[in-house]
mmCIF file of N, CA and C in Angstrom:
data_model
loop_
_atom_site.group_PDB
_atom_site.id
_atom_site.type_symbol
_atom_site.label_atom_id
_atom_site.label_comp_id
_atom_site.label_asym_id
_atom_site.label_seq_id
_atom_site.Cartn_x
_atom_site.Cartn_y
_atom_site.Cartn_z
ATOM 1 N N MET A 5 0.856 -1.175 0.000
ATOM 2 C CA MET A 5 0.000 0.000 0.000
ATOM 3 C C MET A 5 0.895 1.228 0.000
ATOM 4 N N GLY A 6 0.564 2.197 -0.810
ATOM 5 C CA GLY A 6 1.343 3.422 -0.891
ATOM 6 C C GLY A 6 1.177 4.278 0.356
ATOM 7 N N TRP A 7 2.063 5.234 0.502
ATOM 8 C CA TRP A 7 2.040 6.044 1.715
ATOM 9 C C TRP A 7 0.792 6.908 1.805
ATOM 10 N N LEU A 8 0.297 7.410 0.682
ATOM 11 C CA LEU A 8 -0.912 8.230 0.705
ATOM 12 C C LEU A 8 -2.135 7.387 1.087
ATOM 13 N N ALA A 9 -2.220 6.202 0.515
ATOM 14 C CA ALA A 9 -3.325 5.303 0.860
ATOM 15 C C ALA A 9 -3.227 4.867 2.309
ATOM 16 N N ALA A 10 -2.007 4.648 2.807
ATOM 17 C CA ALA A 10 -1.823 4.265 4.209
ATOM 18 C C ALA A 10 -2.291 5.377 5.145
ATOM 19 N N ILE A 11 -2.045 6.623 4.777
ATOM 20 C CA ILE A 11 -2.492 7.756 5.590
ATOM 21 C C ILE A 11 -4.018 7.837 5.601
ATOM 22 N N ILE A 12 -4.622 7.689 4.434
ATOM 23 C CA ILE A 12 -6.084 7.782 4.350
ATOM 24 C C ILE A 12 -6.757 6.634 5.093
ATOM 25 N N VAL A 13 -6.326 5.411 4.805
ATOM 26 C CA VAL A 13 -6.932 4.250 5.467
ATOM 27 C C VAL A 13 -6.603 4.257 6.955
ATOM 28 N N GLY A 14 -5.383 4.646 7.311
ATOM 29 C CA GLY A 14 -5.011 4.754 8.721
ATOM 30 C C GLY A 14 -5.853 5.783 9.454
ATOM 31 N N GLY A 15 -6.136 6.902 8.792
ATOM 32 C CA GLY A 15 -6.998 7.922 9.397
ATOM 33 C C GLY A 15 -8.406 7.425 9.637
ATOM 34 N N ILE A 16 -8.929 6.682 8.671
ATOM 35 C CA ILE A 16 -10.276 6.126 8.827
ATOM 36 C C ILE A 16 -10.293 5.098 9.948
ATOM 37 N N ALA A 17 -9.275 4.227 9.975
ATOM 38 C CA ALA A 17 -9.200 3.212 11.032
ATOM 39 C C ALA A 17 -9.067 3.866 12.401
ATOM 40 N N GLY A 18 -8.242 4.889 12.509
ATOM 41 C CA GLY A 18 -8.083 5.605 13.772
ATOM 42 C C GLY A 18 -9.364 6.297 14.207
ATOM 43 N N TRP A 19 -10.072 6.883 13.250
ATOM 44 C CA TRP A 19 -11.337 7.547 13.575
ATOM 45 C C TRP A 19 -12.374 6.529 14.050
ATOM 46 N N LEU A 20 -12.454 5.384 13.372
ATOM 47 C CA LEU A 20 -13.389 4.338 13.790
ATOM 48 C C LEU A 20 -13.057 3.838 15.193
ATOM 49 N N ALA A 21 -11.770 3.651 15.467
ATOM 50 C CA ALA A 21 -11.355 3.206 16.806
ATOM 51 C C ALA A 21 -11.688 4.267 17.849
ATOM 52 N N GLU A 22 -11.503 5.536 17.494
ATOM 53 C CA GLU A 22 -11.825 6.634 18.402
ATOM 54 C C GLU A 22 -13.319 6.631 18.739
ATOM 55 N N GLN A 23 -14.155 6.420 17.745
ATOM 56 C CA GLN A 23 -15.601 6.377 17.972
ATOM 57 C C GLN A 23 -15.986 5.155 18.803
ATOM 58 N N PHE A 24 -15.395 4.015 18.509
ATOM 59 C CA PHE A 24 -15.715 2.776 19.203
ATOM 60 C C PHE A 24 -15.266 2.815 20.662
ATOM 61 N N MET A 25 -14.079 3.352 20.906
ATOM 62 C CA MET A 25 -13.521 3.390 22.263
ATOM 63 C C MET A 25 -13.946 4.648 23.028
ATOM 64 N N LYS A 26 -14.692 5.522 22.377
ATOM 65 C CA LYS A 26 -15.184 6.764 22.975
ATOM 66 C C LYS A 26 -14.050 7.603 23.596
ATOM 67 N N SER A 27 -13.032 7.823 22.781
ATOM 68 C CA SER A 27 -11.937 8.689 23.194
ATOM 69 C C SER A 27 -11.990 9.940 22.335
ATOM 70 N N ASN A 28 -11.350 10.976 22.775
ATOM 71 C CA ASN A 28 -11.376 12.241 22.048
ATOM 72 C C ASN A 28 -9.957 12.604 21.637
ATOM 73 N N MET A 29 -9.631 12.323 20.393
ATOM 74 C CA MET A 29 -8.300 12.610 19.875
ATOM 75 C C MET A 29 -8.458 13.430 18.605
ATOM 76 N N GLY A 30 -7.380 13.957 18.117
ATOM 77 C CA GLY A 30 -7.432 14.768 16.911
ATOM 78 C C GLY A 30 -7.233 13.955 15.643
ATOM 79 N N VAL A 31 -7.314 14.631 14.509
ATOM 80 C CA VAL A 31 -7.174 13.987 13.213
ATOM 81 C C VAL A 31 -5.781 13.379 13.057
ATOM 82 N N LEU A 32 -4.748 14.113 13.436
ATOM 83 C CA LEU A 32 -3.384 13.609 13.324
ATOM 84 C C LEU A 32 -3.193 12.362 14.182
ATOM 85 N N MET A 33 -3.714 12.376 15.387
ATOM 86 C CA MET A 33 -3.593 11.208 16.260
ATOM 87 C C MET A 33 -4.374 10.027 15.702
ATOM 88 N N ASN A 34 -5.512 10.273 15.058
ATOM 89 C CA ASN A 34 -6.264 9.195 14.414
ATOM 90 C C ASN A 34 -5.437 8.527 13.324
ATOM 91 N N ILE A 35 -4.768 9.329 12.504
ATOM 92 C CA ILE A 35 -3.933 8.787 11.436
ATOM 93 C C ILE A 35 -2.791 7.963 12.026
ATOM 94 N N ILE A 36 -2.138 8.516 13.039
ATOM 95 C CA ILE A 36 -1.028 7.808 13.675
ATOM 96 C C ILE A 36 -1.504 6.508 14.311
ATOM 97 N N LEU A 37 -2.630 6.565 15.032
ATOM 98 C CA LEU A 37 -3.165 5.360 15.663
ATOM 99 C C LEU A 37 -3.531 4.297 14.633
ATOM 100 N N GLY A 38 -4.115 4.698 13.539
ATOM 101 C CA GLY A 38 -4.491 3.741 12.503
ATOM 102 C C GLY A 38 -3.292 3.070 11.859
ATOM 103 N N ILE A 39 -2.275 3.850 11.519
ATOM 104 C CA ILE A 39 -1.083 3.295 10.872
ATOM 105 C C ILE A 39 -0.284 2.450 11.855
ATOM 106 N N VAL A 40 -0.023 2.987 13.037
ATOM 107 C CA VAL A 40 0.723 2.231 14.044
ATOM 108 C C VAL A 40 -0.088 1.024 14.506
ATOM 109 N N GLY A 41 -1.402 1.188 14.598
ATOM 110 C CA GLY A 41 -2.267 0.072 14.985
ATOM 111 C C GLY A 41 -2.192 -1.075 14.002
ATOM 112 N N ALA A 42 -2.169 -0.778 12.717
ATOM 113 C CA ALA A 42 -2.028 -1.832 11.699
ATOM 114 C C ALA A 42 -0.680 -2.515 11.829
ATOM 115 N N PHE A 43 0.359 -1.730 12.114
ATOM 116 C CA PHE A 43 1.690 -2.302 12.315
ATOM 117 C C PHE A 43 1.702 -3.220 13.538
ATOM 118 N N VAL A 44 1.112 -2.758 14.649
ATOM 119 C CA VAL A 44 1.053 -3.561 15.873
ATOM 120 C C VAL A 44 0.254 -4.837 15.643
ATOM 121 N N PHE A 45 -0.884 -4.725 14.961
ATOM 122 C CA PHE A 45 -1.698 -5.908 14.667
ATOM 123 C C PHE A 45 -0.900 -6.911 13.853
ATOM 124 N N ASN A 46 -0.216 -6.442 12.805
ATOM 125 C CA ASN A 46 0.579 -7.342 11.978
ATOM 126 C C ASN A 46 1.730 -7.960 12.765
ATOM 127 N N LEU A 47 2.320 -7.189 13.643
ATOM 128 C CA LEU A 47 3.436 -7.688 14.444
ATOM 129 C C LEU A 47 2.970 -8.766 15.423
ATOM 130 N N ILE A 48 1.901 -8.485 16.161
ATOM 131 C CA ILE A 48 1.414 -9.414 17.174
ATOM 132 C C ILE A 48 0.728 -10.615 16.538
ATOM 133 N N PHE A 49 -0.286 -10.367 15.760
ATOM 134 C CA PHE A 49 -1.086 -11.457 15.217
ATOM 135 C C PHE A 49 -0.404 -12.166 14.054
ATOM 136 N N GLY A 50 0.462 -11.477 13.339
ATOM 137 C CA GLY A 50 1.188 -12.112 12.252
ATOM 138 C C GLY A 50 2.165 -13.156 12.756
ATOM 139 N N SER A 51 2.868 -12.824 13.829
ATOM 140 C CA SER A 51 3.832 -13.785 14.355
ATOM 141 C C SER A 51 3.168 -14.896 15.152
ATOM 142 N N LEU A 52 2.032 -14.615 15.785
ATOM 143 C CA LEU A 52 1.363 -15.633 16.599
ATOM 144 C C LEU A 52 0.431 -16.522 15.799
ATOM 145 N N LEU A 53 -0.393 -15.925 14.963
ATOM 146 C CA LEU A 53 -1.434 -16.680 14.274
ATOM 147 C C LEU A 53 -1.266 -16.763 12.759
ATOM 148 N N GLY A 54 -0.295 -16.069 12.220
ATOM 149 C CA GLY A 54 -0.103 -16.077 10.778
ATOM 150 C C GLY A 54 -1.098 -15.209 10.031
ATOM 151 N N LEU A 55 -1.721 -14.244 10.719
ATOM 152 C CA LEU A 55 -2.672 -13.329 10.080
ATOM 153 C C LEU A 55 -1.945 -12.047 9.688
ATOM 154 N N TYR A 56 -1.992 -11.687 8.425
ATOM 155 C CA TYR A 56 -1.358 -10.463 7.944
ATOM 156 C C TYR A 56 -2.383 -9.619 7.204
ATOM 157 N N ALA A 57 -2.235 -8.297 7.285
ATOM 158 C CA ALA A 57 -3.212 -7.389 6.680
ATOM 159 C C ALA A 57 -2.650 -6.670 5.471
ATOM 160 N N ALA A 58 -1.752 -7.281 4.755
ATOM 161 C CA ALA A 58 -1.118 -6.601 3.629
ATOM 162 C C ALA A 58 -1.783 -6.929 2.300
ATOM 163 N N GLU A 59 -2.912 -7.612 2.303
ATOM 164 C CA GLU A 59 -3.495 -8.076 1.061
ATOM 165 C C GLU A 59 -4.416 -7.059 0.393
ATOM 166 N N SER A 60 -5.204 -6.324 1.140
ATOM 167 C CA SER A 60 -6.115 -5.344 0.552
ATOM 168 C C SER A 60 -6.319 -4.194 1.528
ATOM 169 N N TRP A 61 -6.955 -3.134 1.043
ATOM 170 C CA TRP A 61 -7.178 -1.982 1.911
ATOM 171 C C TRP A 61 -8.212 -2.292 2.984
ATOM 172 N N ILE A 62 -9.146 -3.205 2.711
ATOM 173 C CA ILE A 62 -10.138 -3.594 3.725
ATOM 174 C C ILE A 62 -9.446 -4.315 4.878
ATOM 175 N N SER A 63 -8.547 -5.238 4.563
ATOM 176 C CA SER A 63 -7.841 -5.951 5.624
ATOM 177 C C SER A 63 -6.927 -4.996 6.390
ATOM 178 N N TYR A 64 -6.326 -4.026 5.704
ATOM 179 C CA TYR A 64 -5.505 -3.020 6.365
ATOM 180 C C TYR A 64 -6.366 -2.153 7.284
ATOM 181 N N LEU A 65 -7.573 -1.821 6.839
ATOM 182 C CA LEU A 65 -8.496 -1.036 7.662
ATOM 183 C C LEU A 65 -8.895 -1.803 8.923
ATOM 184 N N ILE A 66 -9.209 -3.070 8.780
ATOM 185 C CA ILE A 66 -9.589 -3.889 9.937
ATOM 186 C C ILE A 66 -8.415 -4.033 10.902
ATOM 187 N N ALA A 67 -7.226 -4.290 10.360
ATOM 188 C CA ALA A 67 -6.034 -4.415 11.200
ATOM 189 C C ALA A 67 -5.737 -3.099 11.914
ATOM 190 N N GLY A 68 -5.866 -1.985 11.202
ATOM 191 C CA GLY A 68 -5.646 -0.675 11.811
ATOM 192 C C GLY A 68 -6.642 -0.385 12.906
ATOM 193 N N PHE A 69 -7.905 -0.748 12.687
ATOM 194 C CA PHE A 69 -8.946 -0.541 13.686
ATOM 195 C C PHE A 69 -8.661 -1.351 14.947
ATOM 196 N N ILE A 70 -8.385 -2.640 14.783
ATOM 197 C CA ILE A 70 -8.115 -3.495 15.943
ATOM 198 C C ILE A 70 -6.853 -3.041 16.670
ATOM 199 N N GLY A 71 -5.808 -2.748 15.918
ATOM 200 C CA GLY A 71 -4.570 -2.284 16.524
ATOM 201 C C GLY A 71 -4.726 -0.952 17.230
ATOM 202 N N ALA A 72 -5.477 -0.025 16.641
ATOM 203 C CA ALA A 72 -5.706 1.275 17.266
ATOM 204 C C ALA A 72 -6.515 1.124 18.552
ATOM 205 N N CYS A 73 -7.506 0.232 18.542
ATOM 206 C CA CYS A 73 -8.273 -0.032 19.767
ATOM 207 C C CYS A 73 -7.365 -0.573 20.863
ATOM 208 N N LEU A 74 -6.455 -1.469 20.491
ATOM 209 C CA LEU A 74 -5.494 -1.995 21.460
ATOM 210 C C LEU A 74 -4.608 -0.888 22.021
ATOM 211 N N LEU A 75 -4.148 -0.001 21.154
ATOM 212 C CA LEU A 75 -3.287 1.097 21.601
ATOM 213 C C LEU A 75 -4.032 2.057 22.520
ATOM 214 N N ILE A 76 -5.283 2.363 22.211
ATOM 215 C CA ILE A 76 -6.086 3.236 23.080
ATOM 216 C C ILE A 76 -6.288 2.572 24.433
ATOM 217 N N TRP A 77 -6.574 1.282 24.435
ATOM 218 C CA TRP A 77 -6.771 0.535 25.675
ATOM 219 C C TRP A 77 -5.500 0.542 26.532
ATOM 220 N N ILE A 78 -4.343 0.322 25.899
ATOM 221 C CA ILE A 78 -3.069 0.338 26.625
ATOM 222 C C ILE A 78 -2.781 1.729 27.172
ATOM 223 N N ALA A 79 -3.055 2.765 26.393
ATOM 224 C CA ALA A 79 -2.834 4.140 26.859
ATOM 225 C C ALA A 79 -3.708 4.455 28.065
ATOM 226 N N ARG A 80 -4.935 3.963 28.074
ATOM 227 C CA ARG A 80 -5.812 4.183 29.222
ATOM 228 C C ARG A 80 -5.289 3.466 30.459
ATOM 229 N N LEU A 81 -4.745 2.266 30.294
ATOM 230 C CA LEU A 81 -4.169 1.535 31.418
ATOM 231 C C LEU A 81 -2.970 2.281 32.004
ATOM 232 N N VAL A 82 -2.131 2.810 31.123
ATOM 233 C CA VAL A 82 -0.943 3.526 31.586
ATOM 234 C C VAL A 82 -1.335 4.804 32.303
ATOM 235 N N ARG A 83 -2.310 5.528 31.776
ATOM 236 C CA ARG A 83 -2.769 6.770 32.417
ATOM 237 C C ARG A 83 -3.361 6.515 33.794
ATOM 238 N N ARG A 84 -4.075 5.415 33.928
ATOM 239 C CA ARG A 84 -4.704 5.074 35.194
ATOM 240 C C ARG A 84 -3.690 4.772 36.288
ATOM 241 N N LYS A 85 -2.564 4.172 35.899
ATOM 242 C CA LYS A 85 -1.544 3.773 36.863
ATOM 243 C C LYS A 85 -0.655 4.931 37.276
ATOM 244 N N THR A 86 -0.593 5.996 36.464
ATOM 245 C CA THR A 86 0.279 7.118 36.812
ATOM 246 C C THR A 86 -0.498 8.246 37.418
#
């Protein structure tokens, strides 16, 4: 996936995760969460279960959404402890 498509799909995935997790972040953070979330999903689930999201933009969107939700959840845990 090209960098422009990764930004667009990552932004959508981050926005969906933001709505689902009921967090309030900005557009830039949504893009970052979506892209990093897809990377985290591929890293964790790719090595454990053999699931990779590099085949289509839909799979990248789903991976970004799940990964972004995981990142939001981890950030909430860290904030609670500090």
